[in-house]
Coordinates of C-alpha atoms in Angstrom, one line a residue:
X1 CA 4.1 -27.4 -77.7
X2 CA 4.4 -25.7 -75.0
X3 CA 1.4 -25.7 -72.1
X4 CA 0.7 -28.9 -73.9
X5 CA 3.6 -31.0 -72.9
X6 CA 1.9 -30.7 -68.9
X7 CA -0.7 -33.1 -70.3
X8 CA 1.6 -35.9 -69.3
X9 CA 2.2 -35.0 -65.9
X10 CA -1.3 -34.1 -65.0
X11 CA -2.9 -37.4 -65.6
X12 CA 0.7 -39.3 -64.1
X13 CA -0.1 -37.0 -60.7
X14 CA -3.6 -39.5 -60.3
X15 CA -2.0 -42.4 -60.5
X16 CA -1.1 -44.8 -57.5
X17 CA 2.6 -43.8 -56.3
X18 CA 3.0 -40.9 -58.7
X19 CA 5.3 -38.3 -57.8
X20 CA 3.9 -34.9 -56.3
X21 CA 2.6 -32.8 -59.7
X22 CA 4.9 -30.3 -58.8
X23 CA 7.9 -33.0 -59.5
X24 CA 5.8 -34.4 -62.8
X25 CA 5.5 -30.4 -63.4
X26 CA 9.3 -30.0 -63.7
X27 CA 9.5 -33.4 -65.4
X28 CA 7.0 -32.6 -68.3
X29 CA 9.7 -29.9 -69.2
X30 CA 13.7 -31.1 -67.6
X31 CA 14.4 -31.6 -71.2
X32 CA 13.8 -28.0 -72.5
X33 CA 15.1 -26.7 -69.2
X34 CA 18.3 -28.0 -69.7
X35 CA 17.9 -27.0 -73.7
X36 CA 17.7 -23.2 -72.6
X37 CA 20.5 -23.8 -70.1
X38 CA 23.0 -25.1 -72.6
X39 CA 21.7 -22.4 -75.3
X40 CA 23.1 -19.8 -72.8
X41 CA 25.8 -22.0 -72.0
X42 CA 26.9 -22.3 -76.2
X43 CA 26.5 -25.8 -76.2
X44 CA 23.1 -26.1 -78.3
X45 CA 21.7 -23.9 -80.4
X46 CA 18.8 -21.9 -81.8
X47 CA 18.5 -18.9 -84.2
X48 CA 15.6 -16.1 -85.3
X49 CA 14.1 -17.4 -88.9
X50 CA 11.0 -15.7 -89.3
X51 CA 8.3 -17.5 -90.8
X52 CA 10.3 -21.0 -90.9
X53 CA 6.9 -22.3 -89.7
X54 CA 4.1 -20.5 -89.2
X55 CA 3.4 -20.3 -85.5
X56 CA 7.3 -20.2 -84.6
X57 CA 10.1 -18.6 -85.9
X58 CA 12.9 -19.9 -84.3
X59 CA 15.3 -22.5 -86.0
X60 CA 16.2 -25.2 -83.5
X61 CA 19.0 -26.1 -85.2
X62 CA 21.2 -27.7 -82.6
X63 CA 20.2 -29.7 -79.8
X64 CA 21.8 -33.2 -79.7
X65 CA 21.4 -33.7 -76.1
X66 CA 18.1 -32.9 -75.0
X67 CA 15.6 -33.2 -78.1
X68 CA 17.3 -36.5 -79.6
X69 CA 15.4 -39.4 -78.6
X70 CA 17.8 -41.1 -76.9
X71 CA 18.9 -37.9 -75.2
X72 CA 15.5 -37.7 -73.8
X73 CA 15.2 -41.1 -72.5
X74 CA 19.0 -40.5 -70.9
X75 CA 17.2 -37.4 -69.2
X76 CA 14.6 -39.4 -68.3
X77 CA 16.4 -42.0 -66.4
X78 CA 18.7 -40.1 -65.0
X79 CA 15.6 -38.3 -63.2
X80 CA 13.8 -41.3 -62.4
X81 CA 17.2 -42.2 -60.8
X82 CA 17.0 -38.8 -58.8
X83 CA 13.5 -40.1 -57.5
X84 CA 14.4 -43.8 -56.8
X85 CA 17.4 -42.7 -54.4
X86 CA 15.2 -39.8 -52.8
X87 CA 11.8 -42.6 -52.1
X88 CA 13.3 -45.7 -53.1
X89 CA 10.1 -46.2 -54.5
X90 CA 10.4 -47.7 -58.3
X91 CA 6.7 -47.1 -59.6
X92 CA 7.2 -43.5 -58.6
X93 CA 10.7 -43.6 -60.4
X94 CA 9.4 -44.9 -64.0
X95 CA 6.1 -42.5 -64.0
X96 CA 8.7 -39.5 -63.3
X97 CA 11.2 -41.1 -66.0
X98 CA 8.4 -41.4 -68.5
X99 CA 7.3 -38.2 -68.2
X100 CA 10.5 -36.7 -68.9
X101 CA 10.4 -38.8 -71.6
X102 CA 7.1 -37.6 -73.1
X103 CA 8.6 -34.8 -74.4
X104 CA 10.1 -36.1 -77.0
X105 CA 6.8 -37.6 -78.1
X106 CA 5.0 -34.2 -77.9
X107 CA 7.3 -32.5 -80.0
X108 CA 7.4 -34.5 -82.5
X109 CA 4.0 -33.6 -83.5
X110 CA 4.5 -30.0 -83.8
X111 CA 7.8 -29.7 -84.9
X112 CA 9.4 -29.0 -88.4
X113 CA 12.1 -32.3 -88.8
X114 CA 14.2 -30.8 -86.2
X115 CA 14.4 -33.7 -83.8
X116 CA 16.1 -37.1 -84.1
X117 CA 16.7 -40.6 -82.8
X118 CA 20.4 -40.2 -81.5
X119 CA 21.7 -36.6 -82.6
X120 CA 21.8 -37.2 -86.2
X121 CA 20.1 -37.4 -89.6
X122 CA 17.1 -38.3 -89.9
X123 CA 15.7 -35.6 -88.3
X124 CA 11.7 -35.8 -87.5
X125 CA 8.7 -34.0 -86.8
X126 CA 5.4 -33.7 -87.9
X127 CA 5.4 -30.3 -88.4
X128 CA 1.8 -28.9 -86.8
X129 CA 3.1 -25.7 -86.2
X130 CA 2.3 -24.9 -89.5
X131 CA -1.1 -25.9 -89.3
X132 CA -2.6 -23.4 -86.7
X133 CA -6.1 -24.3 -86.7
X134 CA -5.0 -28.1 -86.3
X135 CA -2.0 -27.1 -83.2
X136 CA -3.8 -24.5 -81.6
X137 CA -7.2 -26.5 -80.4
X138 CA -4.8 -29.7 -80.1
X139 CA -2.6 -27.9 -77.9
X140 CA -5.8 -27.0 -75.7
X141 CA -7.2 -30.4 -75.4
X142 CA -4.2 -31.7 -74.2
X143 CA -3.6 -29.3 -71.7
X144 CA -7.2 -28.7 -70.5
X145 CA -8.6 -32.2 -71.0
X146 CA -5.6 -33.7 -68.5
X147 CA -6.5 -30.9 -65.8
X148 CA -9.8 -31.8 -65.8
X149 CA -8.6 -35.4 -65.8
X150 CA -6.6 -34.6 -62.9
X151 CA -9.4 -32.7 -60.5
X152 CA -12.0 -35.8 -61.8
X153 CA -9.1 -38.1 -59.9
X154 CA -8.6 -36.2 -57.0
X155 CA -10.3 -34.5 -54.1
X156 CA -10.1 -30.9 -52.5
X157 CA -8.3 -31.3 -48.9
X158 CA -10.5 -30.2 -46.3
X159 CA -10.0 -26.8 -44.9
X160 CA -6.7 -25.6 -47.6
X161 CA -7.4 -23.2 -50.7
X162 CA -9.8 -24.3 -53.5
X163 CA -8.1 -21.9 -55.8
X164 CA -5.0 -23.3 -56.6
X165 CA -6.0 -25.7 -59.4
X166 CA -7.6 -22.9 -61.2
X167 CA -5.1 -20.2 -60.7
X168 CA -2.9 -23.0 -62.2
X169 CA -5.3 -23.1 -65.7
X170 CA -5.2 -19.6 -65.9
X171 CA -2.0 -19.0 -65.6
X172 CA -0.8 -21.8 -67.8
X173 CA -3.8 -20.4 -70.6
X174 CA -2.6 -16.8 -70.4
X175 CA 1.0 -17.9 -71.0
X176 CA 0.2 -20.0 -73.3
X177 CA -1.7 -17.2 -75.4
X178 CA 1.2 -14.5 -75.0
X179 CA 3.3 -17.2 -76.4
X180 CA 0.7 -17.2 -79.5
X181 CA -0.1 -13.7 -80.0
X182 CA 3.3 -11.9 -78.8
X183 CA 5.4 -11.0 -81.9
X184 CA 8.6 -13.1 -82.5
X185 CA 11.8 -10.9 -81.0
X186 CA 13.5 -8.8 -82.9
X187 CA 16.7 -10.5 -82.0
X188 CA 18.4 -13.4 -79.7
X189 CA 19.7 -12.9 -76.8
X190 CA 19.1 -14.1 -73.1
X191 CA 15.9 -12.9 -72.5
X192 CA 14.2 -15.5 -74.3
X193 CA 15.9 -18.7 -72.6
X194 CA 16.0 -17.0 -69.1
X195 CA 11.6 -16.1 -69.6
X196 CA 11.1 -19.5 -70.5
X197 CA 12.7 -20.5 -67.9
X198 CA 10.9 -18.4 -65.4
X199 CA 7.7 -19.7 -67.0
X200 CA 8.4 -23.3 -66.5
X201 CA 9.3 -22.2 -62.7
X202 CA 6.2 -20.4 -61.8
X203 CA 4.3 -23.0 -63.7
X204 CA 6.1 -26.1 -61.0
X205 CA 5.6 -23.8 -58.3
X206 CA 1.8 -23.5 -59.1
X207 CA 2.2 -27.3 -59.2
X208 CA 3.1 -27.4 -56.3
X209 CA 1.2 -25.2 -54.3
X210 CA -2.1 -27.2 -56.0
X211 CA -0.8 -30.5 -55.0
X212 CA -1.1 -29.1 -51.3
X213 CA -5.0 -28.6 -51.9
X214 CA -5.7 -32.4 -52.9
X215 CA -5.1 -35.7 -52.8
X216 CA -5.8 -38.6 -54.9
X217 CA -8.5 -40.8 -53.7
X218 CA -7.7 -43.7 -51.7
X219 CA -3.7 -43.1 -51.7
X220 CA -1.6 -40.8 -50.1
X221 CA 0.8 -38.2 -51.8
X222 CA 4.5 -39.7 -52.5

């Protein structure tokens, strides 16, 4: 998935004690940020196989350290660790931990077997992505059902931008639908890590900006 795996962090950001969304924004995807990172650093790996499932032809074929299970939940606490030391607040820590960790989980339904427990055989995945008419409206619900979810749980600020919560849905729906409809590259190089990677940053800092314009009801931010 892709806009999917903010589901997580958009219904964490109206809890009690919950991190900023912009925080949970960066959280939802730490593990696939540091996958790009160590594909331009050599140290995982990905390849062009057109058509090795029908909505994505790339062939994940190496990635140990971020899309293993327990790779994931080492991400994950080592973030929640980041957020205990910064707030020294614990409920804050595990909601940012566990969304980290929700990655893993997301994946695994659209995946080909591509992910595993601890960087070895078996490898998992439900496969979806070869079943658009199932991923694609799946992928939706997640994403729009936990914004809505989100805006039910919180309130507009008084006297700041209404905006931001729905330049944050359009954004994330027309990226979401170039990732769909653009043709697969014609070859690998940097361009695609370094544009996801820009993606995942515009999306935090939309996050961000939209966590300014509201705040849950009856708590403050953390």
């Amino acid at each position: 998935m892709f806009i999917g795996h903010y589901a997580p962090a958009l219904v964490a950001a109206a809890l009690p004690k919950a991190p900023k969304l912009g925080i949970l924004f960066f959280a939802a995807q730490l593990v696939d940020i540091a996958f790009f990172i160590f594909v331009l650093g050599g140290v995982e790996g990905m390849r062009l196989q057109p058509k090795i499932t029908v909505m994505n032809g790339l062939d994940l074929y190496h990635m140990p350290y971020t899309h293993s299970l327990l790779g994931s939940i080492i991400w994950g606490g080592a973030f929640a660790a980041i957020i205990w030391a910064v707030t020294r607040n614990s409920t804050s820590a595990l909601i940012a931990g566990g969304v980290v960790v929700s990655h893993w989980f997301v994946d695994l339904l659209v995946h080909r077997p591509d992910l595993t427990l601890a960087g070895s055989p078996p490898n998992l995945g439900m496969g979806l992505w070869n079943y658009p008419m199932i991923a694609v409206p799946l992928e939706l619900l997640f994403a729009g059902g936990a914004l809505a979810f989100y805006l039910s749980r919180t309130r507009h600020i008084s006297g700041t931008a209404k905006h931001w919560p729905w330049t944050l849905g359009i954004v994330m729906l027309l990226v979401q639908l170039y990732n769909w409809l653009s043709p697969d590259p014609k070859m690998m190089d940097a361009s695609l890590p370094l544009s996801a990677l820009l993606a995942y940053g515009l999306f935090a800092w939309l996050a961000f900006k939209t966590t300014q314009t509201r705040a849950r009801e009856g708590a403050g931010e953390t």
